[in-house]
Amino acid sequence: MANTLLKKAASDNMSQQQYTTKETTKQYRQLLEMSNTGAWEYFPATGFLDCNSVYFSMLGRDKNDFNFSGKNLNEVWIDLVHPDDRAEAMRYFMAYLDDPIGMFENIFRMKHADDRWLWICSRGGFLKAEDSSNAGSIIGTHIDITEQKIAQEEIQRERILLRTLIDNLPDTIYVKDVQGRKIIANNADVMAIGAKSEADVLGKTDLELFPNEIGHRGYKDDMDILLSGEPILNREEFFYDSKGVQCWLSTSKVPVYDEQGQINRILGIGHDITDRKLSEEALNSLNRELHIQSAELKNLNSQLIQQKEQELEKAIAQGKFEIASEVLHDIGNALVGFGSYLTRINRVTERSNLDSARNLASFIKTNQAQIGGAIGDNKAIALMSITDSLAKSEGDNLKELTTCLSELLNIITHIQEILNIQRQLVRSHNGTKERKPVNLVNIIDDCRSMLFASFDKRGVKFSVNVKQGKYVIKGDHTKLMQVMLNVLKNSLEAIYMENSEKCITVYMESTSEFIQIKIVDNGQGFDKKTSEHFFEKGFTTKKEGTGLGLYNCRSIVESHTGSFNISSDGVGLGAVTTIKFAL
């Protein structure tokens, strides 16, 4: 009788434990699915790979479509891996099977049901069998890191773009750390120092690069900036090139701050003013000689000085400002496109799975005892290690992305400050440019690329309708680009954000006599009275407008033997901008 009661009690206790185990396992599987984490377990002894439903759903597939009755590693995993990644992924996995020590981690691409390739981060570890056998298994997870990989690739491309930009500028550009050591030096800076490559100057201070008073001067300036935070702007200073020839630079150095408000970099730029200084010295020498002359020549001397100054300034300005205008324009366009890519990268980082990963790690750690009772202590410990590693990795990656974005934005800000200074000089110059063939279709395409982020952010559908024909005129590419960008930005800003449909369409038509471009939007439009003032200098309908945009646009188009008009059927009925060039 006692034995019967003991057996019944043991049976009831086992049933209760089985029920609790099933409930805990059910909760665990639900948690994995809610966090969009694919889970798998491979049994080397049988060649069987078991996976949860999320493993397949993240690939747009159904678990029921796959074989789970025997050896299935090829069907469930290997056949879905990208051909270029397959051999390495298999080699790495088999090597871990031969020596299953520590954690297993591999990254490869797997095929989605819609033929896309997703980047997968596979992590796992060896789990010993709970019985006395040595079989054991490998358990792990699959995480979709496609967006993260895309973001990393975007950042890399933007780094290459920015590096290409600074390496092709004629000015010296460099960055130093808090010890005054160079960590970035563009080609112009390397050449100015007289080094063979950037590697020869990195990690060195001015004291090491210029072992003379110039080095002491530069190093002292760096330390003063780091201590006070005060920038150096447009300071004229000399140095000697590799041949011992004295050269002059207009130097600007500004501090760069980190997220905690501490200075962690110095950004410097130097503009070569040697020719100007030589010209000034030549002029001063001439002045000294002329002042030695007799009193009868004083009046002639004054006139000669004035004439020489004007000729010299005109010669310098003619070459400098023509080049500067095109360079500044190209740099500005590059920065606009660069900013749009940073906006897209920001959106990717905002969609990080970091919180989900941390919540999962916290849940498993809190319920380790229950999970251990359900799947075994070893598995529970391994799972907790995996999820902790996953959460930490996600956090580190997100932090690195945020830091990279911050650094890129800081660099853009300083370049834009420099551009603003140079633009003031260019605007004051009234030199003329040689007209060259300009493809208007290419200009529209360039504008579309630069404004892509703005169109996307506002949800505006932008389209171009080009009829067959030739769309090349002789003109100023920079100014025509300015016109098209101005018109498209006006149309974009005129569209109400709450509109259900937001559209901007460009219609292009070419005949033997003219080329016509129409930009049509469904924005707020305007009345006839307002339209009468559009081309008055200083008139604007914007809160922060200057009233120069449309005035300048019409002037530029008319200088290209064209016409520029804007019309609207009334308030709320959109607008049509018509630009026509005579051939």
PDB file of C-alpha atoms in Angstrom, residues 171-423:
ATOM      1  CA  ASP A 171      44.140  73.667 -49.981  1.00  0.00           C
ATOM      2  CA  THR A 172      45.918  71.755 -47.208  1.00  0.00           C
ATOM      3  CA  ILE A 173      43.434  69.994 -44.911  1.00  0.00           C
ATOM      4  CA  TYR A 174      44.389  68.054 -41.798  1.00  0.00           C
ATOM      5  CA  VAL A 175      43.073  66.785 -38.459  1.00  0.00           C
ATOM      6  CA  LYS A 176      45.052  66.466 -35.215  1.00  0.00           C
ATOM      7  CA  ASP A 177      44.369  64.658 -31.931  1.00  0.00           C
ATOM      8  CA  VAL A 178      44.594  66.082 -28.408  1.00  0.00           C
ATOM      9  CA  GLN A 179      48.374  65.520 -28.424  1.00  0.00           C
ATOM     10  CA  GLY A 180      48.771  67.639 -31.540  1.00  0.00           C
ATOM     11  CA  ARG A 181      49.545  64.563 -33.674  1.00  0.00           C
ATOM     12  CA  LYS A 182      48.203  64.401 -37.198  1.00  0.00           C
ATOM     13  CA  ILE A 183      45.588  61.727 -37.805  1.00  0.00           C
ATOM     14  CA  ILE A 184      44.429  62.923 -41.250  1.00  0.00           C
ATOM     15  CA  ALA A 185      46.421  64.762 -43.927  1.00  0.00           C
ATOM     16  CA  ASN A 186      45.220  65.335 -47.486  1.00  0.00           C
ATOM     17  CA  ASN A 187      47.471  65.205 -50.549  1.00  0.00           C
ATOM     18  CA  ALA A 188      48.072  68.956 -50.575  1.00  0.00           C
ATOM     19  CA  ASP A 189      49.219  68.870 -46.943  1.00  0.00           C
ATOM     20  CA  VAL A 190      51.564  65.921 -47.556  1.00  0.00           C
ATOM     21  CA  MET A 191      53.120  67.742 -50.526  1.00  0.00           C
ATOM     22  CA  ALA A 192      53.463  70.990 -48.557  1.00  0.00           C
ATOM     23  CA  ILE A 193      55.352  69.152 -45.794  1.00  0.00           C
ATOM     24  CA  GLY A 194      57.589  67.487 -48.360  1.00  0.00           C
ATOM     25  CA  ALA A 195      56.679  63.930 -47.357  1.00  0.00           C
ATOM     26  CA  LYS A 196      56.221  61.023 -49.768  1.00  0.00           C
ATOM     27  CA  SER A 197      52.916  59.758 -48.386  1.00  0.00           C
ATOM     28  CA  GLU A 198      50.331  60.386 -45.688  1.00  0.00           C
ATOM     29  CA  ALA A 199      51.780  57.527 -43.656  1.00  0.00           C
ATOM     30  CA  ASP A 200      55.014  59.522 -43.264  1.00  0.00           C
ATOM     31  CA  VAL A 201      53.217  62.337 -41.382  1.00  0.00           C
ATOM     32  CA  LEU A 202      50.535  60.520 -39.376  1.00  0.00           C
ATOM     33  CA  GLY A 203      51.169  60.263 -35.647  1.00  0.00           C
ATOM     34  CA  LYS A 204      53.636  63.160 -35.691  1.00  0.00           C
ATOM     35  CA  THR A 205      53.389  66.650 -34.210  1.00  0.00           C
ATOM     36  CA  ASP A 206      54.620  69.843 -35.867  1.00  0.00           C
ATOM     37  CA  LEU A 207      57.707  69.593 -33.679  1.00  0.00           C
ATOM     38  CA  GLU A 208      58.628  66.378 -35.494  1.00  0.00           C
ATOM     39  CA  LEU A 209      57.537  67.492 -38.965  1.00  0.00           C
ATOM     40  CA  PHE A 210      59.219  70.912 -38.778  1.00  0.00           C
ATOM     41  CA  PRO A 211      62.312  70.741 -36.514  1.00  0.00           C
ATOM     42  CA  ASN A 212      62.719  74.539 -36.385  1.00  0.00           C
ATOM     43  CA  GLU A 213      60.858  77.657 -35.281  1.00  0.00           C
ATOM     44  CA  ILE A 214      57.982  76.796 -37.623  1.00  0.00           C
ATOM     45  CA  GLY A 215      57.401  73.534 -35.770  1.00  0.00           C
ATOM     46  CA  HIS A 216      57.474  75.269 -32.383  1.00  0.00           C
ATOM     47  CA  ARG A 217      55.027  77.898 -33.650  1.00  0.00           C
ATOM     48  CA  GLY A 218      52.570  75.330 -35.000  1.00  0.00           C
ATOM     49  CA  TYR A 219      52.762  73.135 -31.897  1.00  0.00           C
ATOM     50  CA  LYS A 220      52.208  76.121 -29.596  1.00  0.00           C
ATOM     51  CA  ASP A 221      49.151  77.153 -31.620  1.00  0.00           C
ATOM     52  CA  ASP A 222      47.735  73.630 -31.303  1.00  0.00           C
ATOM     53  CA  MET A 223      48.205  73.544 -27.539  1.00  0.00           C
ATOM     54  CA  ASP A 224      46.640  77.010 -27.154  1.00  0.00           C
ATOM     55  CA  ILE A 225      43.542  75.909 -29.079  1.00  0.00           C
ATOM     56  CA  LEU A 226      43.209  72.736 -27.016  1.00  0.00           C
ATOM     57  CA  LEU A 227      43.535  74.743 -23.802  1.00  0.00           C
ATOM     58  CA  SER A 228      41.368  77.781 -24.621  1.00  0.00           C
ATOM     59  CA  GLY A 229      38.996  76.495 -27.315  1.00  0.00           C
ATOM     60  CA  GLU A 230      39.672  79.686 -29.306  1.00  0.00           C
ATOM     61  CA  PRO A 231      40.060  79.107 -33.083  1.00  0.00           C
ATOM     62  CA  ILE A 232      42.676  80.640 -35.360  1.00  0.00           C
ATOM     63  CA  LEU A 233      41.139  82.150 -38.497  1.00  0.00           C
ATOM     64  CA  ASN A 234      42.897  83.300 -41.687  1.00  0.00           C
ATOM     65  CA  ARG A 235      46.312  83.786 -40.085  1.00  0.00           C
ATOM     66  CA  GLU A 236      49.038  84.425 -42.649  1.00  0.00           C
ATOM     67  CA  GLU A 237      52.197  82.478 -41.860  1.00  0.00           C
ATOM     68  CA  PHE A 238      55.228  81.215 -43.748  1.00  0.00           C
ATOM     69  CA  PHE A 239      56.952  77.839 -44.031  1.00  0.00           C
ATOM     70  CA  TYR A 240      59.612  76.270 -46.262  1.00  0.00           C
ATOM     71  CA  ASP A 241      58.884  73.562 -48.827  1.00  0.00           C
ATOM     72  CA  SER A 242      61.065  70.510 -49.519  1.00  0.00           C
ATOM     73  CA  LYS A 243      63.377  72.639 -51.716  1.00  0.00           C
ATOM     74  CA  GLY A 244      63.856  75.283 -49.040  1.00  0.00           C
ATOM     75  CA  VAL A 245      61.694  77.849 -50.829  1.00  0.00           C
ATOM     76  CA  GLN A 246      59.648  80.111 -48.565  1.00  0.00           C
ATOM     77  CA  CYS A 247      55.889  79.711 -49.043  1.00  0.00           C
ATOM     78  CA  TRP A 248      52.921  81.423 -47.427  1.00  0.00           C
ATOM     79  CA  LEU A 249      49.629  80.011 -46.138  1.00  0.00           C
ATOM     80  CA  SER A 250      46.441  81.588 -44.860  1.00  0.00           C
ATOM     81  CA  THR A 251      45.850  79.199 -41.947  1.00  0.00           C
ATOM     82  CA  SER A 252      42.640  78.475 -40.041  1.00  0.00           C
ATOM     83  CA  LYS A 253      42.427  76.006 -37.134  1.00  0.00           C
ATOM     84  CA  VAL A 254      39.268  75.254 -35.186  1.00  0.00           C
ATOM     85  CA  PRO A 255      38.562  72.953 -32.213  1.00  0.00           C
ATOM     86  CA  VAL A 256      36.245  69.942 -32.662  1.00  0.00           C
ATOM     87  CA  TYR A 257      34.118  68.889 -29.689  1.00  0.00           C
ATOM     88  CA  ASP A 258      32.863  65.429 -28.733  1.00  0.00           C
ATOM     89  CA  GLU A 259      29.417  64.566 -27.379  1.00  0.00           C
ATOM     90  CA  GLN A 260      30.496  65.497 -23.837  1.00  0.00           C
ATOM     91  CA  GLY A 261      31.554  68.968 -24.957  1.00  0.00           C
ATOM     92  CA  GLN A 262      35.278  68.178 -24.678  1.00  0.00           C
ATOM     93  CA  ILE A 263      37.774  69.105 -27.396  1.00  0.00           C
ATOM     94  CA  ASN A 264      39.032  65.913 -29.026  1.00  0.00           C
ATOM     95  CA  ARG A 265      40.277  67.109 -32.413  1.00  0.00           C
ATOM     96  CA  ILE A 266      41.713  70.105 -34.240  1.00  0.00           C
ATOM     97  CA  LEU A 267      40.604  70.702 -37.829  1.00  0.00           C
ATOM     98  CA  GLY A 268      42.955  72.799 -39.922  1.00  0.00           C
ATOM     99  CA  ILE A 269      42.968  74.229 -43.455  1.00  0.00           C
ATOM    100  CA  GLY A 270      45.627  76.246 -45.237  1.00  0.00           C
ATOM    101  CA  HIS A 271      45.190  78.261 -48.424  1.00  0.00           C
ATOM    102  CA  ASP A 272      48.356  78.927 -50.452  1.00  0.00           C
ATOM    103  CA  ILE A 273      48.819  82.702 -50.764  1.00  0.00           C
ATOM    104  CA  THR A 274      52.440  82.598 -51.911  1.00  0.00           C
ATOM    105  CA  ASP A 275      51.690  84.214 -55.280  1.00  0.00           C
ATOM    106  CA  ARG A 276      49.766  86.980 -53.606  1.00  0.00           C
ATOM    107  CA  LYS A 277      52.520  87.607 -51.061  1.00  0.00           C
ATOM    108  CA  LEU A 278      55.149  87.680 -53.808  1.00  0.00           C
ATOM    109  CA  SER A 279      53.019  90.120 -55.738  1.00  0.00           C
ATOM    110  CA  GLU A 280      52.585  92.265 -52.661  1.00  0.00           C
ATOM    111  CA  GLU A 281      56.315  92.212 -51.995  1.00  0.00           C
ATOM    112  CA  ALA A 282      57.033  93.093 -55.597  1.00  0.00           C
ATOM    113  CA  LEU A 283      54.593  95.947 -55.337  1.00  0.00           C
ATOM    114  CA  ASN A 284      56.144  97.179 -52.082  1.00  0.00           C
ATOM    115  CA  SER A 285      59.559  97.053 -53.642  1.00  0.00           C
ATOM    116  CA  LEU A 286      58.344  99.059 -56.577  1.00  0.00           C
ATOM    117  CA  ASN A 287      56.789 101.584 -54.195  1.00  0.00           C
ATOM    118  CA  ARG A 288      60.058 101.999 -52.338  1.00  0.00           C
ATOM    119  CA  GLU A 289      61.934 102.598 -55.541  1.00  0.00           C
ATOM    120  CA  LEU A 290      59.396 105.094 -56.806  1.00  0.00           C
ATOM    121  CA  HIS A 291      59.369 107.062 -53.546  1.00  0.00           C
ATOM    122  CA  ILE A 292      63.113 107.597 -53.893  1.00  0.00           C
ATOM    123  CA  GLN A 293      62.501 109.536 -57.083  1.00  0.00           C
ATOM    124  CA  SER A 294      62.353 113.270 -57.167  1.00  0.00           C
ATOM    125  CA  ALA A 295      59.403 115.411 -56.163  1.00  0.00           C
ATOM    126  CA  GLU A 296      58.546 115.972 -59.822  1.00  0.00           C
ATOM    127  CA  LEU A 297      57.744 112.247 -60.157  1.00  0.00           C
ATOM    128  CA  LYS A 298      55.608 111.923 -57.002  1.00  0.00           C
ATOM    129  CA  ASN A 299      52.342 112.469 -58.820  1.00  0.00           C
ATOM    130  CA  LEU A 300      53.281 110.008 -61.562  1.00  0.00           C
ATOM    131  CA  ASN A 301      54.451 107.560 -58.904  1.00  0.00           C
ATOM    132  CA  SER A 302      51.047 107.619 -57.168  1.00  0.00           C
ATOM    133  CA  GLN A 303      49.229 107.002 -60.435  1.00  0.00           C
ATOM    134  CA  LEU A 304      51.558 104.161 -61.359  1.00  0.00           C
ATOM    135  CA  ILE A 305      51.033 102.470 -57.985  1.00  0.00           C
ATOM    136  CA  GLN A 306      47.275 102.679 -58.347  1.00  0.00           C
ATOM    137  CA  GLN A 307      47.405 101.320 -61.889  1.00  0.00           C
ATOM    138  CA  LYS A 308      49.654  98.429 -60.895  1.00  0.00           C
ATOM    139  CA  GLU A 309      47.465  97.554 -57.938  1.00  0.00           C
ATOM    140  CA  GLN A 310      44.339  97.471 -60.076  1.00  0.00           C
ATOM    141  CA  GLU A 311      45.979  95.359 -62.760  1.00  0.00           C
ATOM    142  CA  LEU A 312      47.424  92.999 -60.205  1.00  0.00           C
ATOM    143  CA  GLU A 313      44.174  92.579 -58.280  1.00  0.00           C
ATOM    144  CA  LYS A 314      42.234  92.094 -61.515  1.00  0.00           C
ATOM    145  CA  ALA A 315      44.676  89.427 -62.726  1.00  0.00           C
ATOM    146  CA  ILE A 316      44.595  87.589 -59.415  1.00  0.00           C
ATOM    147  CA  ALA A 317      40.843  87.886 -59.001  1.00  0.00           C
ATOM    148  CA  GLN A 318      40.104  86.822 -62.580  1.00  0.00           C
ATOM    149  CA  GLY A 319      41.817  83.477 -62.189  1.00  0.00           C
ATOM    150  CA  LYS A 320      41.031  82.874 -58.515  1.00  0.00           C
ATOM    151  CA  PHE A 321      37.339  83.677 -58.566  1.00  0.00           C
ATOM    152  CA  GLU A 322      36.546  81.796 -61.771  1.00  0.00           C
ATOM    153  CA  ILE A 323      38.087  78.634 -60.334  1.00  0.00           C
ATOM    154  CA  ALA A 324      36.625  79.252 -56.891  1.00  0.00           C
ATOM    155  CA  SER A 325      33.093  79.651 -58.250  1.00  0.00           C
ATOM    156  CA  GLU A 326      33.081  76.224 -59.886  1.00  0.00           C
ATOM    157  CA  VAL A 327      34.917  74.524 -57.011  1.00  0.00           C
ATOM    158  CA  LEU A 328      32.575  75.980 -54.380  1.00  0.00           C
ATOM    159  CA  HIS A 329      29.562  74.911 -56.397  1.00  0.00           C
ATOM    160  CA  ASP A 330      30.799  71.320 -56.775  1.00  0.00           C
ATOM    161  CA  ILE A 331      31.688  71.126 -53.088  1.00  0.00           C
ATOM    162  CA  GLY A 332      28.297  72.493 -52.100  1.00  0.00           C
ATOM    163  CA  ASN A 333      26.502  69.940 -54.291  1.00  0.00           C
ATOM    164  CA  ALA A 334      28.577  67.119 -52.824  1.00  0.00           C
ATOM    165  CA  LEU A 335      27.716  68.240 -49.287  1.00  0.00           C
ATOM    166  CA  VAL A 336      23.987  68.328 -50.134  1.00  0.00           C
ATOM    167  CA  GLY A 337      24.118  64.749 -51.452  1.00  0.00           C
ATOM    168  CA  PHE A 338      26.267  63.730 -48.497  1.00  0.00           C
ATOM    169  CA  GLY A 339      23.688  65.181 -46.060  1.00  0.00           C
ATOM    170  CA  SER A 340      20.884  63.206 -47.726  1.00  0.00           C
ATOM    171  CA  TYR A 341      22.802  59.945 -47.227  1.00  0.00           C
ATOM    172  CA  LEU A 342      23.413  60.803 -43.563  1.00  0.00           C
ATOM    173  CA  THR A 343      19.653  61.349 -43.147  1.00  0.00           C
ATOM    174  CA  ARG A 344      19.011  57.878 -44.556  1.00  0.00           C
ATOM    175  CA  ILE A 345      21.634  56.382 -42.252  1.00  0.00           C
ATOM    176  CA  ASN A 346      20.017  58.103 -39.245  1.00  0.00           C
ATOM    177  CA  ARG A 347      16.736  56.433 -40.138  1.00  0.00           C
ATOM    178  CA  VAL A 348      18.403  53.049 -40.248  1.00  0.00           C
ATOM    179  CA  THR A 349      19.944  53.522 -36.781  1.00  0.00           C
ATOM    180  CA  GLU A 350      16.556  54.553 -35.387  1.00  0.00           C
ATOM    181  CA  ARG A 351      15.196  51.149 -36.361  1.00  0.00           C
ATOM    182  CA  SER A 352      17.760  49.259 -34.264  1.00  0.00           C
ATOM    183  CA  ASN A 353      16.690  46.073 -32.457  1.00  0.00           C
ATOM    184  CA  LEU A 354      18.810  47.046 -29.450  1.00  0.00           C
ATOM    185  CA  ASP A 355      15.908  47.407 -26.999  1.00  0.00           C
ATOM    186  CA  SER A 356      14.447  44.054 -28.042  1.00  0.00           C
ATOM    187  CA  ALA A 357      17.811  42.354 -27.622  1.00  0.00           C
ATOM    188  CA  ARG A 358      18.335  43.897 -24.173  1.00  0.00           C
ATOM    189  CA  ASN A 359      14.816  42.970 -23.063  1.00  0.00           C
ATOM    190  CA  LEU A 360      15.402  39.401 -24.211  1.00  0.00           C
ATOM    191  CA  ALA A 361      18.718  39.211 -22.339  1.00  0.00           C
ATOM    192  CA  SER A 362      17.097  40.644 -19.199  1.00  0.00           C
ATOM    193  CA  PHE A 363      14.182  38.222 -19.364  1.00  0.00           C
ATOM    194  CA  ILE A 364      16.436  35.177 -19.771  1.00  0.00           C
ATOM    195  CA  LYS A 365      18.697  36.316 -16.943  1.00  0.00           C
ATOM    196  CA  THR A 366      15.709  36.926 -14.636  1.00  0.00           C
ATOM    197  CA  ASN A 367      14.137  33.570 -15.473  1.00  0.00           C
ATOM    198  CA  GLN A 368      17.330  31.568 -15.729  1.00  0.00           C
ATOM    199  CA  ALA A 369      16.214  29.080 -13.090  1.00  0.00           C
ATOM    200  CA  GLN A 370      12.896  28.370 -14.827  1.00  0.00           C
ATOM    201  CA  ILE A 371      14.514  28.129 -18.235  1.00  0.00           C
ATOM    202  CA  GLY A 372      17.183  25.863 -16.808  1.00  0.00           C
ATOM    203  CA  GLY A 373      14.474  23.650 -15.474  1.00  0.00           C
ATOM    204  CA  ALA A 374      12.863  23.566 -18.890  1.00  0.00           C
ATOM    205  CA  ILE A 375      15.860  23.061 -21.189  1.00  0.00           C
ATOM    206  CA  GLY A 376      18.687  22.253 -18.831  1.00  0.00           C
ATOM    207  CA  ASP A 377      21.095  24.462 -16.892  1.00  0.00           C
ATOM    208  CA  ASN A 378      23.814  24.233 -19.505  1.00  0.00           C
ATOM    209  CA  LYS A 379      21.483  25.341 -22.253  1.00  0.00           C
ATOM    210  CA  ALA A 380      20.100  28.121 -20.107  1.00  0.00           C
ATOM    211  CA  ILE A 381      23.608  29.391 -19.331  1.00  0.00           C
ATOM    212  CA  ALA A 382      24.604  29.156 -22.982  1.00  0.00           C
ATOM    213  CA  LEU A 383      21.446  30.943 -24.042  1.00  0.00           C
ATOM    214  CA  MET A 384      21.971  33.704 -21.471  1.00  0.00           C
ATOM    215  CA  SER A 385      25.558  34.135 -22.726  1.00  0.00           C
ATOM    216  CA  ILE A 386      24.369  34.326 -26.327  1.00  0.00           C
ATOM    217  CA  THR A 387      21.673  36.911 -25.630  1.00  0.00           C
ATOM    218  CA  ASP A 388      24.019  39.022 -23.446  1.00  0.00           C
ATOM    219  CA  SER A 389      26.598  38.959 -26.242  1.00  0.00           C
ATOM    220  CA  LEU A 390      23.912  39.865 -28.763  1.00  0.00           C
ATOM    221  CA  ALA A 391      22.673  42.844 -26.703  1.00  0.00           C
ATOM    222  CA  LYS A 392      26.223  44.113 -26.098  1.00  0.00           C
ATOM    223  CA  SER A 393      27.134  43.729 -29.788  1.00  0.00           C
ATOM    224  CA  GLU A 394      23.995  45.594 -30.890  1.00  0.00           C
ATOM    225  CA  GLY A 395      24.739  48.370 -28.391  1.00  0.00           C
ATOM    226  CA  ASP A 396      28.391  48.694 -29.478  1.00  0.00           C
ATOM    227  CA  ASN A 397      27.402  48.769 -33.151  1.00  0.00           C
ATOM    228  CA  LEU A 398      24.740  51.424 -32.560  1.00  0.00           C
ATOM    229  CA  LYS A 399      27.171  53.521 -30.526  1.00  0.00           C
ATOM    230  CA  GLU A 400      29.801  53.261 -33.247  1.00  0.00           C
ATOM    231  CA  LEU A 401      27.277  54.308 -35.929  1.00  0.00           C
ATOM    232  CA  THR A 402      26.173  57.276 -33.825  1.00  0.00           C
ATOM    233  CA  THR A 403      29.781  58.338 -33.245  1.00  0.00           C
ATOM    234  CA  CYS A 404      30.597  58.071 -36.955  1.00  0.00           C
ATOM    235  CA  LEU A 405      27.558  60.140 -37.890  1.00  0.00           C
ATOM    236  CA  SER A 406      28.486  62.791 -35.323  1.00  0.00           C
ATOM    237  CA  GLU A 407      32.038  63.027 -36.644  1.00  0.00           C
ATOM    238  CA  LEU A 408      30.854  63.270 -40.241  1.00  0.00           C
ATOM    239  CA  LEU A 409      28.361  66.004 -39.350  1.00  0.00           C
ATOM    240  CA  ASN A 410      31.084  67.958 -37.523  1.00  0.00           C
ATOM    241  CA  ILE A 411      33.340  67.754 -40.567  1.00  0.00           C
ATOM    242  CA  ILE A 412      30.513  68.911 -42.853  1.00  0.00           C
ATOM    243  CA  THR A 413      29.755  71.850 -40.546  1.00  0.00           C
ATOM    244  CA  HIS A 414      33.360  73.076 -40.639  1.00  0.00           C
ATOM    245  CA  ILE A 415      33.611  72.676 -44.411  1.00  0.00           C
ATOM    246  CA  GLN A 416      30.369  74.626 -44.810  1.00  0.00           C
ATOM    247  CA  GLU A 417      31.750  77.439 -42.626  1.00  0.00           C
ATOM    248  CA  ILE A 418      34.769  77.646 -44.881  1.00  0.00           C
ATOM    249  CA  LEU A 419      32.555  77.596 -47.973  1.00  0.00           C
ATOM    250  CA  ASN A 420      30.480  80.485 -46.628  1.00  0.00           C
ATOM    251  CA  ILE A 421      33.600  82.625 -46.253  1.00  0.00           C
ATOM    252  CA  GLN A 422      34.726  81.814 -49.795  1.00  0.00           C
ATOM    253  CA  ARG A 423      31.244  82.402 -51.234  1.00  0.00           C
TER     254      ARG A 423
END
